[in-house]
PDB file of C-alpha atoms and ligand atoms in Angstrom:
ATOM      1  CA  MET A1217     -20.061   4.485   0.323  1.00  0.00           C
ATOM      2  CA  GLN A1218     -17.015   6.170  -1.148  1.00  0.00           C
ATOM      3  CA  ASP A1219     -13.808   5.275   0.923  1.00  0.00           C
ATOM      4  CA  GLU A1220     -10.357   6.890   0.904  1.00  0.00           C
ATOM      5  CA  ILE A1221      -8.251   5.830  -2.414  1.00  0.00           C
ATOM      6  CA  ILE A1222      -4.613   5.527  -1.957  1.00  0.00           C
ATOM      7  CA  THR A1223      -1.860   4.638  -4.419  1.00  0.00           C
ATOM      8  CA  LEU A1224       0.418   1.405  -3.567  1.00  0.00           C
ATOM      9  CA  ARG A1225       3.190  -0.430  -5.495  1.00  0.00           C
ATOM     10  CA  VAL A1226       2.873  -4.106  -5.899  1.00  0.00           C
ATOM     11  CA  VAL A1227       6.557  -5.058  -3.981  1.00  0.00           C
ATOM     12  CA  ARG A1228       6.141  -8.991  -4.226  1.00  0.00           C
ATOM     13  CA  ARG A1229       4.433 -11.541  -6.380  1.00  0.00           C
ATOM     14  CA  ASP A1230       4.315 -15.064  -5.967  1.00  0.00           C
ATOM     15  CA  ALA A1231       2.621 -17.891  -8.032  1.00  0.00           C
ATOM     16  CA  HIS A1232       1.477 -20.113  -4.909  1.00  0.00           C
ATOM     17  CA  THR A1233      -0.236 -22.434  -7.164  1.00  0.00           C
ATOM     18  CA  ASP A1234      -1.537 -22.573 -10.892  1.00  0.00           C
ATOM     19  CA  GLU A1235      -4.517 -20.637 -10.046  1.00  0.00           C
ATOM     20  CA  ILE A1236      -3.714 -18.540  -6.893  1.00  0.00           C
ATOM     21  CA  THR A1237      -0.864 -15.695  -7.142  1.00  0.00           C
ATOM     22  CA  VAL A1238      -0.149 -13.674  -3.827  1.00  0.00           C
ATOM     23  CA  ILE A1239       0.541 -10.185  -4.206  1.00  0.00           C
ATOM     24  CA  ASP A1240       2.015  -8.233  -1.509  1.00  0.00           C
ATOM     25  CA  LEU A1241       1.417  -3.998  -1.705  1.00  0.00           C
ATOM     26  CA  ALA A1242       3.582  -1.404   0.126  1.00  0.00           C
ATOM     27  CA  ALA A1243       3.476   2.061   0.211  1.00  0.00           C
ATOM     28  CA  GLU A1244       5.736   3.465  -2.613  1.00  0.00           C
ATOM     29  CA  ASP A1245       7.734   5.172  -0.009  1.00  0.00           C
ATOM     30  CA  GLY A1246       7.804   2.387   2.299  1.00  0.00           C
ATOM     31  CA  GLY A1247       6.198   3.883   5.060  1.00  0.00           C
ATOM     32  CA  GLU A1248       3.237   2.762   7.344  1.00  0.00           C
ATOM     33  CA  LEU A1249       0.007   1.942   5.757  1.00  0.00           C
ATOM     34  CA  PRO A1250      -3.438   2.960   7.323  1.00  0.00           C
ATOM     35  CA  ALA A1251      -4.150   0.129  10.205  1.00  0.00           C
ATOM     36  CA  PHE A1252      -6.422  -2.730   9.312  1.00  0.00           C
ATOM     37  CA  GLU A1253      -8.271  -5.527  11.545  1.00  0.00           C
ATOM     38  CA  ALA A1254      -8.541  -9.226  10.754  1.00  0.00           C
ATOM     39  CA  GLY A1255     -11.482  -9.544   8.230  1.00  0.00           C
ATOM     40  CA  ALA A1256     -11.036  -6.670   6.300  1.00  0.00           C
ATOM     41  CA  HIS A1257     -10.783  -6.142   2.710  1.00  0.00           C
ATOM     42  CA  ILE A1258      -9.583  -3.636   0.198  1.00  0.00           C
ATOM     43  CA  ASP A1259     -11.060  -2.523  -3.106  1.00  0.00           C
ATOM     44  CA  ILE A1260      -8.722  -2.446  -5.810  1.00  0.00           C
ATOM     45  CA  HIS A1261      -9.443   0.134  -8.431  1.00  0.00           C
ATOM     46  CA  LEU A1262      -8.469  -1.218 -12.028  1.00  0.00           C
ATOM     47  CA  ASP A1263      -8.265   1.031 -14.859  1.00  0.00           C
ATOM     48  CA  ASP A1264     -10.932   0.547 -17.049  1.00  0.00           C
ATOM     49  CA  GLY A1265     -13.537   1.621 -13.744  1.00  0.00           C
ATOM     50  CA  MET A1266     -13.855  -2.030 -12.531  1.00  0.00           C
ATOM     51  CA  ILE A1267     -13.870  -2.294  -8.666  1.00  0.00           C
ATOM     52  CA  ARG A1268     -12.624  -5.830  -6.996  1.00  0.00           C
ATOM     53  CA  GLN A1269     -12.975  -6.575  -3.357  1.00  0.00           C
ATOM     54  CA  TYR A1270      -9.640  -8.801  -2.100  1.00  0.00           C
ATOM     55  CA  SER A1271      -9.231  -9.832   1.582  1.00  0.00           C
ATOM     56  CA  LEU A1272      -6.457  -8.555   3.436  1.00  0.00           C
ATOM     57  CA  SER A1273      -4.541 -11.945   4.484  1.00  0.00           C
ATOM     58  CA  ASN A1274      -1.653 -11.023   6.557  1.00  0.00           C
ATOM     59  CA  ALA A1275      -0.956 -10.140  10.196  1.00  0.00           C
ATOM     60  CA  PRO A1276      -3.248  -7.336  11.290  1.00  0.00           C
ATOM     61  CA  HIS A1277      -0.258  -6.037  13.382  1.00  0.00           C
ATOM     62  CA  GLU A1278       2.179  -5.700   9.986  1.00  0.00           C
ATOM     63  CA  ARG A1279       1.834  -2.228   8.915  1.00  0.00           C
ATOM     64  CA  HIS A1280       4.484  -2.253   5.973  1.00  0.00           C
ATOM     65  CA  ARG A1281       2.274  -4.550   3.597  1.00  0.00           C
ATOM     66  CA  TYR A1282      -1.171  -5.776   2.426  1.00  0.00           C
ATOM     67  CA  ARG A1283      -1.050  -9.195   1.597  1.00  0.00           C
ATOM     68  CA  LEU A1284      -3.980 -10.805  -1.073  1.00  0.00           C
ATOM     69  CA  GLY A1285      -4.233 -13.884  -2.485  1.00  0.00           C
ATOM     70  CA  VAL A1286      -6.036 -13.849  -5.779  1.00  0.00           C
ATOM     71  CA  LEU A1287      -7.605 -16.617  -7.566  1.00  0.00           C
ATOM     72  CA  LEU A1288      -7.568 -16.802 -11.449  1.00  0.00           C
ATOM     73  CA  ASP A1289     -11.214 -17.631 -11.604  1.00  0.00           C
ATOM     74  CA  PRO A1290     -12.249 -18.297 -14.971  1.00  0.00           C
ATOM     75  CA  ALA A1291     -16.133 -17.937 -14.147  1.00  0.00           C
ATOM     76  CA  SER A1292     -15.098 -14.248 -13.366  1.00  0.00           C
ATOM     77  CA  ARG A1293     -16.195 -11.185 -15.077  1.00  0.00           C
ATOM     78  CA  GLY A1294     -12.712  -9.982 -15.782  1.00  0.00           C
ATOM     79  CA  GLY A1295     -11.479  -8.727 -12.547  1.00  0.00           C
ATOM     80  CA  SER A1296      -9.385 -11.595 -11.486  1.00  0.00           C
ATOM     81  CA  GLN A1297      -8.028 -11.997 -14.840  1.00  0.00           C
ATOM     82  CA  ALA A1298      -6.886  -8.331 -14.786  1.00  0.00           C
ATOM     83  CA  VAL A1299      -5.336  -8.574 -11.748  1.00  0.00           C
ATOM     84  CA  HIS A1300      -3.442 -11.723 -12.472  1.00  0.00           C
ATOM     85  CA  GLU A1301      -2.381  -9.752 -15.878  1.00  0.00           C
ATOM     86  CA  ARG A1302      -1.605  -6.416 -14.975  1.00  0.00           C
ATOM     87  CA  MET A1303      -0.538  -6.360 -11.603  1.00  0.00           C
ATOM     88  CA  HIS A1304       3.664  -7.354 -11.706  1.00  0.00           C
ATOM     89  CA  GLU A1305       6.061  -6.134  -9.296  1.00  0.00           C
ATOM     90  CA  GLY A1306       6.720  -2.792  -9.596  1.00  0.00           C
ATOM     91  CA  THR A1307       3.096  -1.882 -10.746  1.00  0.00           C
ATOM     92  CA  GLU A1308       1.224   0.985  -9.070  1.00  0.00           C
ATOM     93  CA  VAL A1309      -1.975   0.301  -7.769  1.00  0.00           C
ATOM     94  CA  LYS A1310      -4.990   2.186  -6.230  1.00  0.00           C
ATOM     95  CA  VAL A1311      -6.342   1.011  -3.457  1.00  0.00           C
ATOM     96  CA  SER A1312      -9.300   2.144  -0.792  1.00  0.00           C
ATOM     97  CA  VAL A1313      -8.299   1.884   2.711  1.00  0.00           C
ATOM     98  CA  PRO A1314      -8.992  -1.084   4.326  1.00  0.00           C
ATOM     99  CA  ARG A1315     -12.902  -1.824   5.576  1.00  0.00           C
ATOM    100  CA  ASN A1316     -13.856  -4.372   7.967  1.00  0.00           C
ATOM    101  CA  LEU A1317     -17.428  -5.857   7.025  1.00  0.00           C
ATOM    102  CA  PHE A1318     -16.288  -9.187   9.175  1.00  0.00           C
ATOM    103  CA  PRO A1319     -14.898  -8.401  12.105  1.00  0.00           C
ATOM    104  CA  LEU A1320     -14.289 -11.083  15.081  1.00  0.00           C
ATOM    105  CA  ASP A1321     -16.084 -10.971  18.203  1.00  0.00           C
ATOM    106  CA  GLU A1322     -14.014  -9.686  20.451  1.00  0.00           C
ATOM    107  CA  SER A1323     -15.383 -11.534  23.649  1.00  0.00           C
ATOM    108  CA  SER A1324     -15.571 -15.228  22.058  1.00  0.00           C
ATOM    109  CA  PRO A1325     -13.518 -17.697  24.354  1.00  0.00           C
ATOM    110  CA  HIS A1326     -13.092 -19.849  21.334  1.00  0.00           C
ATOM    111  CA  SER A1327     -13.403 -19.183  17.424  1.00  0.00           C
ATOM    112  CA  VAL A1328     -13.645 -21.764  14.476  1.00  0.00           C
ATOM    113  CA  LEU A1329     -12.434 -20.391  11.217  1.00  0.00           C
ATOM    114  CA  VAL A1330     -13.332 -22.509   7.917  1.00  0.00           C
ATOM    115  CA  GLY A1331     -11.698 -21.205   4.908  1.00  0.00           C
ATOM    116  CA  GLY A1332     -12.897 -23.281   1.325  1.00  0.00           C
ATOM    117  CA  GLY A1333     -10.316 -22.446  -1.340  1.00  0.00           C
ATOM    118  CA  ILE A1334      -9.617 -19.085  -1.654  1.00  0.00           C
ATOM    119  CA  GLY A1335     -11.757 -18.292   1.268  1.00  0.00           C
ATOM    120  CA  ILE A1336      -8.957 -18.983   3.362  1.00  0.00           C
ATOM    121  CA  THR A1337      -7.571 -15.382   3.068  1.00  0.00           C
ATOM    122  CA  PRO A1338      -9.562 -13.299   5.610  1.00  0.00           C
ATOM    123  CA  MET A1339      -9.365 -16.580   8.046  1.00  0.00           C
ATOM    124  CA  ILE A1340      -5.628 -15.777   7.821  1.00  0.00           C
ATOM    125  CA  ALA A1341      -5.533 -12.539   9.566  1.00  0.00           C
ATOM    126  CA  MET A1342      -8.134 -13.510  11.719  1.00  0.00           C
ATOM    127  CA  ALA A1343      -5.813 -16.459  12.925  1.00  0.00           C
ATOM    128  CA  TYR A1344      -3.032 -14.097  13.525  1.00  0.00           C
ATOM    129  CA  SER A1345      -4.830 -11.855  15.489  1.00  0.00           C
ATOM    130  CA  LEU A1346      -6.306 -14.604  17.769  1.00  0.00           C
ATOM    131  CA  GLN A1347      -2.863 -16.055  18.154  1.00  0.00           C
ATOM    132  CA  ALA A1348      -1.170 -12.409  18.847  1.00  0.00           C
ATOM    133  CA  ASP A1349      -3.841 -12.361  21.665  1.00  0.00           C
ATOM    134  CA  GLY A1350      -3.512 -15.506  23.001  1.00  0.00           C
ATOM    135  CA  ARG A1351      -6.986 -16.744  22.313  1.00  0.00           C
ATOM    136  CA  SER A1352      -8.185 -19.904  21.383  1.00  0.00           C
ATOM    137  CA  PHE A1353      -9.278 -20.773  17.856  1.00  0.00           C
ATOM    138  CA  GLU A1354      -8.603 -23.611  15.434  1.00  0.00           C
ATOM    139  CA  LEU A1355      -8.281 -23.031  11.503  1.00  0.00           C
ATOM    140  CA  HIS A1356     -10.039 -25.874   9.028  1.00  0.00           C
ATOM    141  CA  TYR A1357      -8.677 -25.007   5.397  1.00  0.00           C
ATOM    142  CA  CYS A1358     -10.319 -27.101   2.666  1.00  0.00           C
ATOM    143  CA  SER A1359      -8.769 -27.476  -0.587  1.00  0.00           C
ATOM    144  CA  ARG A1360      -9.171 -29.561  -3.604  1.00  0.00           C
ATOM    145  CA  SER A1361      -5.736 -30.634  -3.325  1.00  0.00           C
ATOM    146  CA  ARG A1362      -2.604 -29.880  -1.467  1.00  0.00           C
ATOM    147  CA  GLU A1363      -1.423 -28.574  -4.608  1.00  0.00           C
ATOM    148  CA  LYS A1364      -4.283 -26.376  -5.180  1.00  0.00           C
ATOM    149  CA  ALA A1365      -3.880 -24.920  -1.613  1.00  0.00           C
ATOM    150  CA  ALA A1366      -2.051 -21.383  -1.560  1.00  0.00           C
ATOM    151  CA  PHE A1367      -0.304 -20.288   1.926  1.00  0.00           C
ATOM    152  CA  ILE A1368       0.338 -23.605   2.762  1.00  0.00           C
ATOM    153  CA  ASP A1369       3.795 -23.654   3.941  1.00  0.00           C
ATOM    154  CA  GLU A1370       3.176 -20.331   6.182  1.00  0.00           C
ATOM    155  CA  LEU A1371       0.181 -21.903   7.588  1.00  0.00           C
ATOM    156  CA  GLU A1372       1.889 -24.977   8.677  1.00  0.00           C
ATOM    157  CA  GLN A1373       4.888 -22.997  10.097  1.00  0.00           C
ATOM    158  CA  THR A1374       3.179 -20.472  11.934  1.00  0.00           C
ATOM    159  CA  PHE A1375      -0.443 -22.229  13.723  1.00  0.00           C
ATOM    160  CA  GLY A1376       0.877 -25.804  14.072  1.00  0.00           C
ATOM    161  CA  ASP A1377      -2.130 -27.847  15.676  1.00  0.00           C
ATOM    162  CA  ALA A1378      -4.566 -25.068  15.456  1.00  0.00           C
ATOM    163  CA  LEU A1379      -4.590 -25.607  11.700  1.00  0.00           C
ATOM    164  CA  VAL A1380      -6.541 -28.649  10.536  1.00  0.00           C
ATOM    165  CA  LEU A1381      -6.062 -29.441   6.619  1.00  0.00           C
ATOM    166  CA  HIS A1382      -8.947 -31.254   4.823  1.00  0.00           C
ATOM    167  CA  PHE A1383      -8.257 -31.995   1.213  1.00  0.00           C
ATOM    168  CA  ASP A1384     -11.276 -33.411  -1.500  1.00  0.00           C
ATOM    169  CA  ASP A1385      -8.160 -36.027  -2.957  1.00  0.00           C
ATOM    170  CA  GLY A1386      -7.238 -36.900   0.555  1.00  0.00           C
ATOM    171  CA  GLU A1387      -8.236 -39.975   3.151  1.00  0.00           C
ATOM    172  CA  PRO A1388     -12.067 -39.726   3.521  1.00  0.00           C
ATOM    173  CA  SER A1389     -10.991 -39.585   7.345  1.00  0.00           C
ATOM    174  CA  GLN A1390      -9.378 -36.544   6.941  1.00  0.00           C
ATOM    175  CA  ARG A1391     -12.316 -34.770   4.973  1.00  0.00           C
ATOM    176  CA  LEU A1392     -14.142 -31.903   6.885  1.00  0.00           C
ATOM    177  CA  ASP A1393     -16.941 -33.457   8.970  1.00  0.00           C
ATOM    178  CA  ILE A1394     -18.622 -30.156   9.538  1.00  0.00           C
ATOM    179  CA  GLU A1395     -21.151 -31.425  12.146  1.00  0.00           C
ATOM    180  CA  ALA A1396     -18.703 -32.739  14.246  1.00  0.00           C
ATOM    181  CA  VAL A1397     -16.552 -29.906  14.360  1.00  0.00           C
ATOM    182  CA  LEU A1398     -19.597 -27.526  15.377  1.00  0.00           C
ATOM    183  CA  THR A1399     -20.789 -30.203  17.903  1.00  0.00           C
ATOM    184  CA  ASP A1400     -19.719 -30.199  21.696  1.00  0.00           C
ATOM    185  CA  GLN A1401     -17.811 -26.723  21.295  1.00  0.00           C
ATOM    186  CA  GLN A1402     -17.644 -24.714  24.363  1.00  0.00           C
ATOM    187  CA  PRO A1403     -20.657 -22.232  25.039  1.00  0.00           C
ATOM    188  CA  GLY A1404     -19.834 -18.891  23.530  1.00  0.00           C
ATOM    189  CA  THR A1405     -17.842 -20.213  20.694  1.00  0.00           C
ATOM    190  CA  HIS A1406     -18.082 -18.174  17.251  1.00  0.00           C
ATOM    191  CA  LEU A1407     -18.177 -19.472  13.864  1.00  0.00           C
ATOM    192  CA  TYR A1408     -16.520 -17.979  10.852  1.00  0.00           C
ATOM    193  CA  VAL A1409     -16.668 -19.242   7.423  1.00  0.00           C
ATOM    194  CA  CYS A1410     -15.534 -17.888   4.149  1.00  0.00           C
ATOM    195  CA  GLY A1411     -15.465 -19.512   0.281  1.00  0.00           C
ATOM    196  CA  PRO A1412     -17.416 -20.340  -2.570  1.00  0.00           C
ATOM    197  CA  THR A1413     -21.100 -20.113  -2.068  1.00  0.00           C
ATOM    198  CA  GLY A1414     -22.196 -23.596  -1.982  1.00  0.00           C
ATOM    199  CA  PHE A1415     -19.263 -24.140   0.386  1.00  0.00           C
ATOM    200  CA  MET A1416     -20.413 -21.666   2.629  1.00  0.00           C
ATOM    201  CA  ASP A1417     -24.340 -22.797   2.477  1.00  0.00           C
ATOM    202  CA  TRP A1418     -23.305 -26.054   3.495  1.00  0.00           C
ATOM    203  CA  VAL A1419     -21.061 -25.108   6.421  1.00  0.00           C
ATOM    204  CA  ILE A1420     -24.073 -22.228   7.597  1.00  0.00           C
ATOM    205  CA  GLY A1421     -26.809 -24.845   6.986  1.00  0.00           C
ATOM    206  CA  ALA A1422     -24.752 -27.617   9.202  1.00  0.00           C
ATOM    207  CA  ALA A1423     -24.633 -24.762  12.129  1.00  0.00           C
ATOM    208  CA  GLN A1424     -28.223 -24.398  11.766  1.00  0.00           C
ATOM    209  CA  GLN A1425     -28.735 -28.196  12.038  1.00  0.00           C
ATOM    210  CA  VAL A1426     -26.650 -28.707  15.153  1.00  0.00           C
ATOM    211  CA  GLY A1427     -28.719 -25.554  16.688  1.00  0.00           C
ATOM    212  CA  TRP A1428     -25.896 -22.384  16.778  1.00  0.00           C
ATOM    213  CA  PRO A1429     -27.653 -19.226  16.986  1.00  0.00           C
ATOM    214  CA  LYS A1430     -27.037 -16.903  14.043  1.00  0.00           C
ATOM    215  CA  ASN A1431     -25.290 -14.354  16.216  1.00  0.00           C
ATOM    216  CA  ARG A1432     -22.671 -16.825  16.459  1.00  0.00           C
ATOM    217  CA  VAL A1433     -21.989 -17.768  12.909  1.00  0.00           C
ATOM    218  CA  HIS A1434     -20.224 -15.351  10.647  1.00  0.00           C
ATOM    219  CA  SER A1435     -19.673 -15.421   6.941  1.00  0.00           C
ATOM    220  CA  GLU A1436     -18.573 -13.287   4.094  1.00  0.00           C
ATOM    221  CA  TYR A1437     -19.547 -13.891   0.557  1.00  0.00           C
ATOM    222  CA  PHE A1438     -16.836 -13.145  -1.920  1.00  0.00           C
ATOM    223  CA  SER A1439     -19.230 -13.641  -4.811  1.00  0.00           C
ATOM    224  CA  ALA A1440     -22.077 -14.740  -5.724  1.00  0.00           C
ATOM    225  CA  GLU A1441     -25.192 -15.618  -8.086  1.00  0.00           C
ATOM    226  CA  VAL A1442     -26.858 -12.809  -9.622  1.00  0.00           C
ATOM    227  CA  ASP A1443     -30.611 -13.975 -10.206  1.00  0.00           C
ATOM    228  CA  THR A1444     -32.242 -10.561 -11.763  1.00  0.00           C
ATOM    229  CA  SER A1445     -35.511 -12.619 -13.043  1.00  0.00           C
ATOM    230  CA  GLY A1446     -39.037 -11.603 -11.989  1.00  0.00           C
ATOM    231  CA  ALA A1447     -41.488  -9.315 -13.379  1.00  0.00           C
ATOM    232  CA  ALA A1448     -40.749  -5.616 -14.344  1.00  0.00           C
ATOM    233  CA  PHE A1449     -41.281  -2.765 -11.879  1.00  0.00           C
ATOM    234  CA  GLU A1450     -41.003   1.026 -11.733  1.00  0.00           C
ATOM    235  CA  VAL A1451     -38.157   2.825  -9.716  1.00  0.00           C
ATOM    236  CA  GLU A1452     -37.884   6.471  -8.777  1.00  0.00           C
ATOM    237  CA  ALA A1453     -34.576   7.806  -8.094  1.00  0.00           C
ATOM    238  CA  LEU A1454     -35.744  10.507  -5.655  1.00  0.00           C
ATOM    239  CA  ALA A1455     -32.598  12.677  -5.380  1.00  0.00           C
ATOM    240  CA  SER A1456     -32.024  12.242  -9.429  1.00  0.00           C
ATOM    241  CA  GLY A1457     -35.826  12.870 -10.121  1.00  0.00           C
ATOM    242  CA  VAL A1458     -35.858  10.153 -12.506  1.00  0.00           C
ATOM    243  CA  THR A1459     -38.353   7.266 -12.877  1.00  0.00           C
ATOM    244  CA  VAL A1460     -37.114   4.100 -14.865  1.00  0.00           C
ATOM    245  CA  GLN A1461     -38.842   0.826 -15.850  1.00  0.00           C
ATOM    246  CA  VAL A1462     -36.372  -2.175 -14.580  1.00  0.00           C
ATOM    247  CA  GLU A1463     -37.017  -5.099 -16.903  1.00  0.00           C
ATOM    248  CA  GLU A1464     -36.691  -8.712 -16.191  1.00  0.00           C
ATOM    249  CA  ASN A1465     -32.844  -9.358 -16.395  1.00  0.00           C
ATOM    250  CA  MET A1466     -31.828  -6.014 -15.871  1.00  0.00           C
ATOM    251  CA  SER A1467     -30.756  -4.577 -12.428  1.00  0.00           C
ATOM    252  CA  ILE A1468     -31.855  -1.558 -10.949  1.00  0.00           C
ATOM    253  CA  ALA A1469     -28.557  -0.238 -11.237  1.00  0.00           C
ATOM    254  CA  GLN A1470     -28.381  -1.034 -14.859  1.00  0.00           C
ATOM    255  CA  ALA A1471     -31.854   0.857 -15.548  1.00  0.00           C
ATOM    256  CA  LEU A1472     -30.554   4.117 -13.634  1.00  0.00           C
ATOM    257  CA  LYS A1473     -27.315   4.089 -15.168  1.00  0.00           C
ATOM    258  CA  ALA A1474     -28.817   3.603 -18.704  1.00  0.00           C
ATOM    259  CA  ALA A1475     -31.005   6.761 -17.617  1.00  0.00           C
ATOM    260  CA  GLY A1476     -27.708   8.856 -16.611  1.00  0.00           C
ATOM    261  CA  VAL A1477     -28.063   8.593 -13.148  1.00  0.00           C
ATOM    262  CA  GLN A1478     -24.693   7.983 -11.374  1.00  0.00           C
ATOM    263  CA  VAL A1479     -24.867   5.130  -9.293  1.00  0.00           C
ATOM    264  CA  ASN A1480     -21.961   3.575  -7.272  1.00  0.00           C
ATOM    265  CA  VAL A1481     -21.260   0.012  -7.909  1.00  0.00           C
ATOM    266  CA  SER A1482     -18.087  -2.420  -7.130  1.00  0.00           C
ATOM    267  CA  CYS A1483     -18.779  -6.190  -6.934  1.00  0.00           C
ATOM    268  CA  GLU A1484     -22.591  -5.969  -8.715  1.00  0.00           C
ATOM    269  CA  GLU A1485     -23.008  -9.651  -7.060  1.00  0.00           C
ATOM    270  CA  GLY A1486     -24.731  -8.049  -3.980  1.00  0.00           C
ATOM    271  CA  VAL A1487     -21.820  -8.823  -1.695  1.00  0.00           C
ATOM    272  CA  CYS A1488     -19.903  -5.515  -1.013  1.00  0.00           C
ATOM    273  CA  GLY A1489     -22.510  -3.263   0.104  1.00  0.00           C
ATOM    274  CA  THR A1490     -21.105  -0.554  -2.107  1.00  0.00           C
ATOM    275  CA  CYS A1491     -24.496  -0.119  -4.033  1.00  0.00           C
ATOM    276  CA  ILE A1492     -26.736   0.176  -0.999  1.00  0.00           C
ATOM    277  CA  CYS A1493     -29.406   3.129  -0.951  1.00  0.00           C
ATOM    278  CA  ASP A1494     -32.438   3.785   1.344  1.00  0.00           C
ATOM    279  CA  VAL A1495     -35.921   3.077   0.474  1.00  0.00           C
ATOM    280  CA  GLU A1496     -38.714   5.362   0.804  1.00  0.00           C
ATOM    281  CA  GLU A1497     -41.603   3.540  -0.504  1.00  0.00           C
ATOM    282  CA  GLY A1498     -42.155   0.186  -1.581  1.00  0.00           C
ATOM    283  CA  ILE A1499     -41.100  -3.199  -0.328  1.00  0.00           C
ATOM    284  CA  PRO A1500     -37.608  -4.891  -2.176  1.00  0.00           C
ATOM    285  CA  ASP A1501     -37.220  -8.168  -3.251  1.00  0.00           C
ATOM    286  CA  HIS A1502     -33.914  -8.755  -1.424  1.00  0.00           C
ATOM    287  CA  ARG A1503     -31.565 -11.044  -3.460  1.00  0.00           C
ATOM    288  CA  ASP A1504     -27.988  -9.792  -1.927  1.00  0.00           C
ATOM    289  CA  HIS A1505     -26.008 -11.386   0.713  1.00  0.00           C
ATOM    290  CA  PHE A1506     -24.778  -8.189   2.561  1.00  0.00           C
ATOM    291  CA  LEU A1507     -27.905  -7.024   4.523  1.00  0.00           C
ATOM    292  CA  SER A1508     -28.492  -9.189   7.730  1.00  0.00           C
ATOM    293  CA  ASP A1509     -31.770 -10.548   7.847  1.00  0.00           C
ATOM    294  CA  GLU A1510     -32.716  -7.993  10.070  1.00  0.00           C
ATOM    295  CA  GLU A1511     -32.030  -4.995   8.129  1.00  0.00           C
ATOM    296  CA  LYS A1512     -33.671  -7.062   5.120  1.00  0.00           C
ATOM    297  CA  ALA A1513     -36.863  -7.340   7.439  1.00  0.00           C
ATOM    298  CA  ASP A1514     -36.834  -3.718   7.965  1.00  0.00           C
ATOM    299  CA  ASN A1515     -37.392  -2.985   4.417  1.00  0.00           C
ATOM    300  CA  ASP A1516     -35.886   0.653   4.238  1.00  0.00           C
ATOM    301  CA  GLN A1517     -32.577  -0.452   2.128  1.00  0.00           C
ATOM    302  CA  ILE A1518     -31.822  -2.295  -0.778  1.00  0.00           C
ATOM    303  CA  ALA A1519     -28.646  -3.611  -2.857  1.00  0.00           C
ATOM    304  CA  VAL A1520     -29.382  -1.720  -6.216  1.00  0.00           C
ATOM    305  CA  CYS A1521     -26.915  -4.313  -8.334  1.00  0.00           C
ATOM    306  CA  CYS A1522     -28.907  -7.448  -7.432  1.00  0.00           C
ATOM    307  CA  SER A1523     -32.238  -6.621  -5.674  1.00  0.00           C
ATOM    308  CA  ARG A1524     -35.956  -6.071  -7.051  1.00  0.00           C
ATOM    309  CA  ALA A1525     -39.153  -5.197  -5.779  1.00  0.00           C
ATOM    310  CA  LYS A1526     -42.281  -7.025  -4.696  1.00  0.00           C
ATOM    311  CA  THR A1527     -44.285  -4.055  -5.582  1.00  0.00           C
ATOM    312  CA  PRO A1528     -45.030  -2.376  -8.457  1.00  0.00           C
ATOM    313  CA  ARG A1529     -43.090   0.547  -7.640  1.00  0.00           C
ATOM    314  CA  LEU A1530     -39.993   1.535  -5.489  1.00  0.00           C
ATOM    315  CA  VAL A1531     -38.924   4.727  -4.145  1.00  0.00           C
ATOM    316  CA  ILE A1532     -35.182   4.962  -3.763  1.00  0.00           C
ATOM    317  CA  ASP A1533     -32.968   7.762  -2.163  1.00  0.00           C
ATOM    318  CA  ILE A1534     -30.293   8.407  -5.045  1.00  0.00           C
TER     319      ILE A1534
HETATM  320 FE1  FES B 810     -21.518  -4.562  -4.345  1.00  0.00          FE
HETATM  321 FE2  FES B 810     -24.008  -4.018  -4.806  1.00  0.00          FE
HETATM  322  S1  FES B 810     -22.294  -3.356  -5.772  1.00  0.00           S
HETATM  323  S2  FES B 810     -23.391  -5.211  -3.295  1.00  0.00           S
END
């Protein structure tokens, strides 16, 4: 999955908190950018081959800029640090055109948007889109404290009563009671959630607990723990004519790259879908957060950056 690459320039950079920097990208000539929908992200291509995904957080009707919120994550593998250190006003940046893996449902009578920490970014674009279309929504923003929350002034000014803030250090009564929020919603309401993995699992678990159908719960993981533990297995890369042994604590992508096979990867955490390959033989042990439960059950695709095999041998189309 290789998208068209365009060159943009950082035209504005603001530190919203001590950890979150908000960056505006625009075309070099100030012209219109490729359109995007709420929920879309772009890939930022860093000099050393690193590719990182960032959700677009501005109003989708804007064509003059892409706005990103970048958390300096101490646990990151260098991507967020590189963005913080290298992307200053005037810096040229190569990015993919926007891609949307987290779209809004057009038919929903009401939408519940829940953002945890930096997971608020796609929710902001969704709220702008719903507001512009005159559709009903509520936007819940969970943060450790007001000081740690980016975009606060913009959100308060723009979304009024539709915005509900929840701070970990605030009064217990303002903390997010997710089961209460999800109970007694009107039929057909859709839930959208983005944030740290534990936060998302908590919200999605609560939705299951109160009986929400899976097709009305939408989520986007922006990072995930990768678990490559388990027995070694063999992978034949059909198109490349190469067979490799994938040892424990090694990914299929790493084993293939070591054997000289070109493998497209981006997040390397099973969340972006860049590395998905077709499976011709064998049964994958799916460990990604990208494929749906139905797609995983079909066992005909695999995320080679993190998933393993339930059979001693896999044949994949790469
Ligand atoms: Fe992102 Fe594998 S590289 S899912």
